[in-house]
Amino acid sequence: MDGILALIGRATLLDLVAVAVALVATLGVVVLVLRLRRATRQWSADRLEIARLHRWYEAIKAATREGLVLQTLGGAVLDLNPAACDMLDVEASNAVGRHINDLGLVVVDEHGLAMVPAGVFGARRTSGSPGRPAEPVLVGVGRAGLGQEMIRAVQVSTSFVPNGDGSAVAVLSLLTDVTNRQQTKAALERSETQFRVAMENAPIGMALVDLRWRLVEVNAAFAELLGTTVDALRGYELLALSHPDERAAERAEVARLLDGETHRFSQEKRYLRADGHEVWAVLDVALARTPDGAPDHFVVQVRDSTESRLQAEMLTHRAMHDPLTGLANRTLLQEVLQSVIEQPGAAGRLAVMACDLDRFKAINDRLGHAAGDEVLVHVAGVLRAAAGGRGTVARLGGDEFVVVLQDLDSARTVVEVAAAVHGGLREPLRFQRKRIAVRASIGIAFADADTLANGAPGLLAAADAALYRAKAAGRGRTEVYDPSMAASGVSTSLHAELTDALTNGQLTLHYQPIVALSDERVMGHEALIRWQHPQRGMLLPDQFLGVAEEAGLGVQLGAWVVTEAVAYLARCKDQTRWVSINASGDQLGDGEFVARVLWEISRMRVAPGRLVVELTESSLIDSGTRVRHELTQLRAAGVPILLDDFGTGISPLSYLRDLPVNGVKLDQSFTSGIPDDPAAAKVARALGSLARDLTMITIAEGIENVEQADFLYASGWRYGQGWLFGGGAAGDRAVTGAAPRRAIGAACAAVPSTLQE
């Protein structure tokens, strides 16, 4: 029993051990199962995290504008994003797994020298610890076989990709396409270079000025204008360089620019050079603004206008002064006299002295015009000395002078001046070993209610009346005007009437067409003066010009004709039409006529070739060197000169040879005899051949029928005028009428810009 029990006991212990072992094993399995389940869940979570990180990585690759290239340490491409594929012009599928040197890339440095791709994108470009990028490098990247223009500018930055223990496992290259940036930079550099080259080599002064009106940059032309150096001008206040009298105006214009009232301004002003001299310049200023509209700086140009201003002043001076004596001419005298009259209290303080030389024509006839000119210059000096700066001395034309005196005691002053003139002329003038006695008659008029009733013309007329009384009383004396002289002679009356006519607009110009005989196109016009007299109606030139010349008004009328004709040309729609005006030898010898011509065509901006001067042969007889000088000046300025009434003078061939004329006008006395008068036909044909051989302009006047026009054209005359093609018409109506022979529809078509053969 005990043994059985013992056996049972041992069996139970073994079972218990077995059970325990089984329980332990079961528990172990359970633990393993639990761990396995836990590991499975962790693995699933890790897979999800890996997938999430991969999606983030792919999103970053696709979204970033920079190129990403991942390589092994040996240079094999592990991955690259679309931006890198675009920059390197490769496909990801073809690039991954290949060495960076095998992708067919062309890499050049900033100097255009070839580089090894692995040296740019690989580990050798890195330095320092993993994760820290190396210094970026700028290279050009393209594909082999493509042109230079396909290379992109790429900035490459490389770094090691660290492992968990800090060691490097890969190389990451960051690529930034800076092509546009480089192109913009190059364009800016090119633009700046072009600007600097243009500025430094510009023939006019240029400068950049800051908002404080201080010079930032200037060119050599600006420094040369001011007589200094570029370095000396930098930082200098531009206003300090201006003439003190003009700084306020400049400051005001700059303020207007900054306030937005204007965008630019231009003014002619004076600058002070480093040597203390003044120079005239045209200042052009523009304000440069930032993109948001704020003022940034000024761009300044300074053009030297000293020479042009001097020329303008000389031209203005010549237009207002007699070229022979340097005295004021009729135009300036009228302005001065009118301005004095308009001042309060002119009556009693103003006197006019008219001075005319006695027997001056005899001096010209006996000794020649050179001696006459010398006499006029001498008299001008005597008048200046006598006036002593107390008034304006003028030469009106020929040997006619006027002195305007303004003084509190004008009666005493003008008598003193007249006495000084007579005294200064007592000593004979020496000319080429000859002694020339010069005497003058003087007329004086004081400003009072009667003489001022008609303004300046009335006062001059009163002085003229006194002058004529002095000549009638024996010459070489002085007379003072009184009302009894008002009706003393036709010349005084005509002087007043013509002066009133000029003032009141009674004189007009009519324009007669001059056509090309080949097709009757209107090529130009001749200006013909007309006087719409208030009592006698329309007066033609032969009814008043002769008496006007005797009264000394020829020069004044000639100047008026010039002004009106040039104004007509300036407002004419057809800027190719030309107009001819008539001038006498006396007008040319006076000098004021030529000055007025040059002044008016310059002032009205009319081409010189559009104004033509016609001279009659008879007016040039014994014309002297002064007329030749004036004609030469006109010819040099581009003003054509025609010899009118050709064939009627005593020496036409010598005129064609010696005078600077451009062409001739056949006198109508020859035209009227064509074709019935054989002699007239022969003369017309011979003169036309002569002028044509001399390459001169040929115009036939007085054409009244078709037969005359055809004959003259066949004889070599290029242009024609006369009743066949229309008479004179006032102003702009001159080109609107139809010629009797046929309508001239092409009146303004294909007209030459200058009269020429």
Short mmCIF file of C-alpha atoms in Angstrom, two decimals, residues 298-476:
data_model
loop_
_atom_site.label_atom_id
_atom_site.label_comp_id
_atom_site.label_asym_id
_atom_site.label_seq_id
_atom_site.Cartn_x
_atom_site.Cartn_y
_atom_site.Cartn_z
CA PHE A 298 16.76 114.16 -61.87
CA VAL A 299 18.16 113.62 -65.35
CA VAL A 300 19.74 116.83 -66.63
CA GLN A 301 20.98 117.92 -70.04
CA VAL A 302 22.84 121.18 -70.56
CA ARG A 303 23.41 122.36 -74.13
CA ASP A 304 25.78 125.23 -74.81
CA SER A 305 23.75 127.97 -76.52
CA THR A 306 26.31 130.76 -76.29
CA GLU A 307 27.09 130.73 -79.99
CA SER A 308 23.47 130.38 -81.13
CA ARG A 309 22.37 133.10 -78.71
CA LEU A 310 25.17 135.33 -79.94
CA GLN A 311 24.06 134.70 -83.51
CA ALA A 312 20.45 135.42 -82.57
CA GLU A 313 21.47 138.60 -80.80
CA MET A 314 23.57 139.61 -83.78
CA LEU A 315 20.66 138.87 -86.10
CA THR A 316 18.31 140.82 -83.83
CA HIS A 317 20.81 143.65 -83.65
CA ARG A 318 21.12 143.70 -87.41
CA ALA A 319 17.35 143.67 -87.81
CA MET A 320 17.19 146.72 -85.53
CA HIS A 321 20.35 148.57 -86.65
CA ASP A 322 21.76 150.03 -89.81
CA PRO A 323 24.63 147.79 -90.97
CA LEU A 324 26.69 150.65 -92.41
CA THR A 325 26.66 153.06 -89.45
CA GLY A 326 25.58 150.81 -86.58
CA LEU A 327 22.81 153.27 -85.69
CA ALA A 328 19.26 152.26 -84.90
CA ASN A 329 17.18 151.68 -88.03
CA ARG A 330 13.62 152.73 -88.74
CA THR A 331 12.08 149.74 -86.98
CA LEU A 332 13.95 150.29 -83.73
CA LEU A 333 13.35 154.04 -83.91
CA GLN A 334 9.59 153.49 -84.20
CA GLU A 335 9.63 151.18 -81.17
CA VAL A 336 11.71 153.56 -79.07
CA LEU A 337 9.67 156.59 -80.04
CA GLN A 338 6.35 154.86 -79.42
CA SER A 339 7.46 153.60 -76.01
CA VAL A 340 8.58 157.09 -74.98
CA ILE A 341 5.32 158.62 -76.20
CA GLU A 342 3.28 156.14 -74.15
CA GLN A 343 5.05 157.19 -70.95
CA PRO A 344 3.20 159.69 -68.74
CA GLY A 345 4.27 163.30 -69.23
CA ALA A 346 5.89 162.79 -72.65
CA ALA A 347 4.72 166.23 -73.77
CA GLY A 348 7.35 168.74 -72.79
CA ARG A 349 10.06 166.13 -72.20
CA LEU A 350 10.39 164.71 -75.71
CA ALA A 351 11.90 166.19 -78.87
CA VAL A 352 12.66 164.72 -82.30
CA MET A 353 15.42 166.02 -84.53
CA ALA A 354 15.40 165.10 -88.26
CA CYS A 355 18.75 165.56 -90.01
CA ASP A 356 19.32 165.36 -93.76
CA LEU A 357 22.63 165.93 -95.57
CA ASP A 358 22.82 168.73 -98.11
CA ARG A 359 23.76 167.81 -101.67
CA PHE A 360 24.66 164.25 -100.70
CA LYS A 361 23.74 162.94 -104.15
CA ALA A 362 26.40 165.17 -105.65
CA ILE A 363 29.02 163.54 -103.42
CA ASN A 364 27.94 160.10 -104.62
CA ASP A 365 27.88 161.15 -108.26
CA ARG A 366 31.26 162.91 -108.14
CA LEU A 367 33.28 160.67 -105.83
CA GLY A 368 31.39 157.38 -105.92
CA HIS A 369 29.42 155.37 -103.40
CA ALA A 370 32.49 154.45 -101.37
CA ALA A 371 32.96 158.12 -100.57
CA GLY A 372 29.26 158.43 -99.85
CA ASP A 373 29.44 155.55 -97.39
CA GLU A 374 32.41 157.19 -95.70
CA VAL A 375 30.42 160.41 -95.34
CA LEU A 376 27.45 158.57 -93.80
CA VAL A 377 29.71 156.85 -91.27
CA HIS A 378 31.32 160.20 -90.42
CA VAL A 379 27.94 161.87 -89.91
CA ALA A 380 26.79 159.00 -87.71
CA GLY A 381 29.81 159.57 -85.47
CA VAL A 382 29.08 163.30 -85.27
CA LEU A 383 25.46 162.61 -84.29
CA ARG A 384 26.48 160.12 -81.61
CA ALA A 385 28.96 162.58 -80.13
CA ALA A 386 26.43 165.40 -80.22
CA ALA A 387 23.70 163.35 -78.56
CA GLY A 388 26.15 162.27 -75.88
CA GLY A 389 24.04 159.33 -74.75
CA ARG A 390 21.01 161.54 -74.12
CA GLY A 391 18.86 159.89 -76.76
CA THR A 392 18.55 157.40 -79.63
CA VAL A 393 20.29 158.14 -82.93
CA ALA A 394 18.86 156.39 -86.02
CA ARG A 395 19.45 156.25 -89.76
CA LEU A 396 16.18 155.92 -91.64
CA GLY A 397 17.69 155.40 -95.07
CA GLY A 398 19.95 157.17 -97.52
CA ASP A 399 21.23 160.33 -95.86
CA GLU A 400 18.24 160.75 -93.53
CA PHE A 401 18.93 160.61 -89.79
CA VAL A 402 16.72 161.10 -86.72
CA VAL A 403 17.61 161.76 -83.08
CA VAL A 404 15.05 161.12 -80.33
CA LEU A 405 15.84 163.10 -77.17
CA GLN A 406 14.13 162.70 -73.81
CA ASP A 407 15.04 165.28 -71.16
CA LEU A 408 13.33 167.38 -68.53
CA ASP A 409 14.46 170.43 -70.50
CA SER A 410 14.12 168.94 -73.97
CA ALA A 411 13.91 172.35 -75.70
CA ARG A 412 17.34 173.40 -74.48
CA THR A 413 18.87 169.93 -74.98
CA VAL A 414 17.76 169.50 -78.59
CA VAL A 415 19.03 172.96 -79.54
CA GLU A 416 22.39 172.11 -77.98
CA VAL A 417 22.54 168.84 -79.90
CA ALA A 418 21.66 170.56 -83.19
CA ALA A 419 24.38 173.16 -82.60
CA ALA A 420 26.87 170.39 -81.82
CA VAL A 421 25.98 168.63 -85.07
CA HIS A 422 26.58 171.74 -87.15
CA GLY A 423 29.81 172.33 -85.26
CA GLY A 424 31.02 168.77 -85.76
CA LEU A 425 30.43 169.00 -89.52
CA ARG A 426 32.40 172.24 -90.02
CA GLU A 427 35.67 170.35 -90.34
CA PRO A 428 35.84 168.77 -93.86
CA LEU A 429 36.11 165.00 -94.09
CA ARG A 430 39.36 163.64 -95.52
CA PHE A 431 38.90 160.81 -98.01
CA GLN A 432 41.64 159.50 -100.32
CA ARG A 433 43.58 162.79 -100.24
CA LYS A 434 40.38 164.70 -100.83
CA ARG A 435 38.59 167.09 -98.48
CA ILE A 436 34.82 166.65 -98.53
CA ALA A 437 32.68 169.41 -97.12
CA VAL A 438 29.59 168.04 -95.39
CA ARG A 439 26.63 170.13 -94.33
CA ALA A 440 23.25 169.15 -92.94
CA SER A 441 19.78 170.60 -92.59
CA ILE A 442 17.94 169.92 -89.33
CA GLY A 443 14.27 169.99 -88.40
CA ILE A 444 13.09 169.88 -84.79
CA ALA A 445 9.67 168.94 -83.44
CA PHE A 446 8.61 169.04 -79.80
CA ALA A 447 6.07 166.63 -78.33
CA ASP A 448 2.82 168.46 -77.60
CA ALA A 449 -0.89 167.81 -77.99
CA ASP A 450 -0.86 168.59 -81.74
CA THR A 451 2.23 166.64 -82.75
CA LEU A 452 1.28 163.66 -80.57
CA ALA A 453 -2.26 163.45 -81.98
CA ASN A 454 -1.10 160.86 -84.56
CA GLY A 455 1.46 159.16 -82.31
CA ALA A 456 5.02 158.50 -83.44
CA PRO A 457 4.27 158.99 -87.18
CA GLY A 458 2.79 162.41 -86.48
CA LEU A 459 5.83 163.53 -84.50
CA LEU A 460 8.19 162.30 -87.24
CA ALA A 461 6.09 164.03 -89.89
CA ALA A 462 6.34 167.29 -87.93
CA ALA A 463 10.15 166.97 -87.74
CA ASP A 464 10.22 166.25 -91.49
CA ALA A 465 8.14 169.34 -92.20
CA ALA A 466 10.62 171.44 -90.23
CA LEU A 467 13.47 169.79 -92.13
CA TYR A 468 11.96 170.67 -95.51
CA ARG A 469 11.55 174.24 -94.31
CA ALA A 470 15.26 174.28 -93.38
CA LYS A 471 16.23 173.05 -96.85
CA ALA A 472 13.93 175.53 -98.54
CA ALA A 473 15.40 178.35 -96.45
CA GLY A 474 18.92 177.77 -97.74
CA ARG A 475 20.17 174.50 -96.21
CA GLY A 476 22.79 174.06 -93.51
#
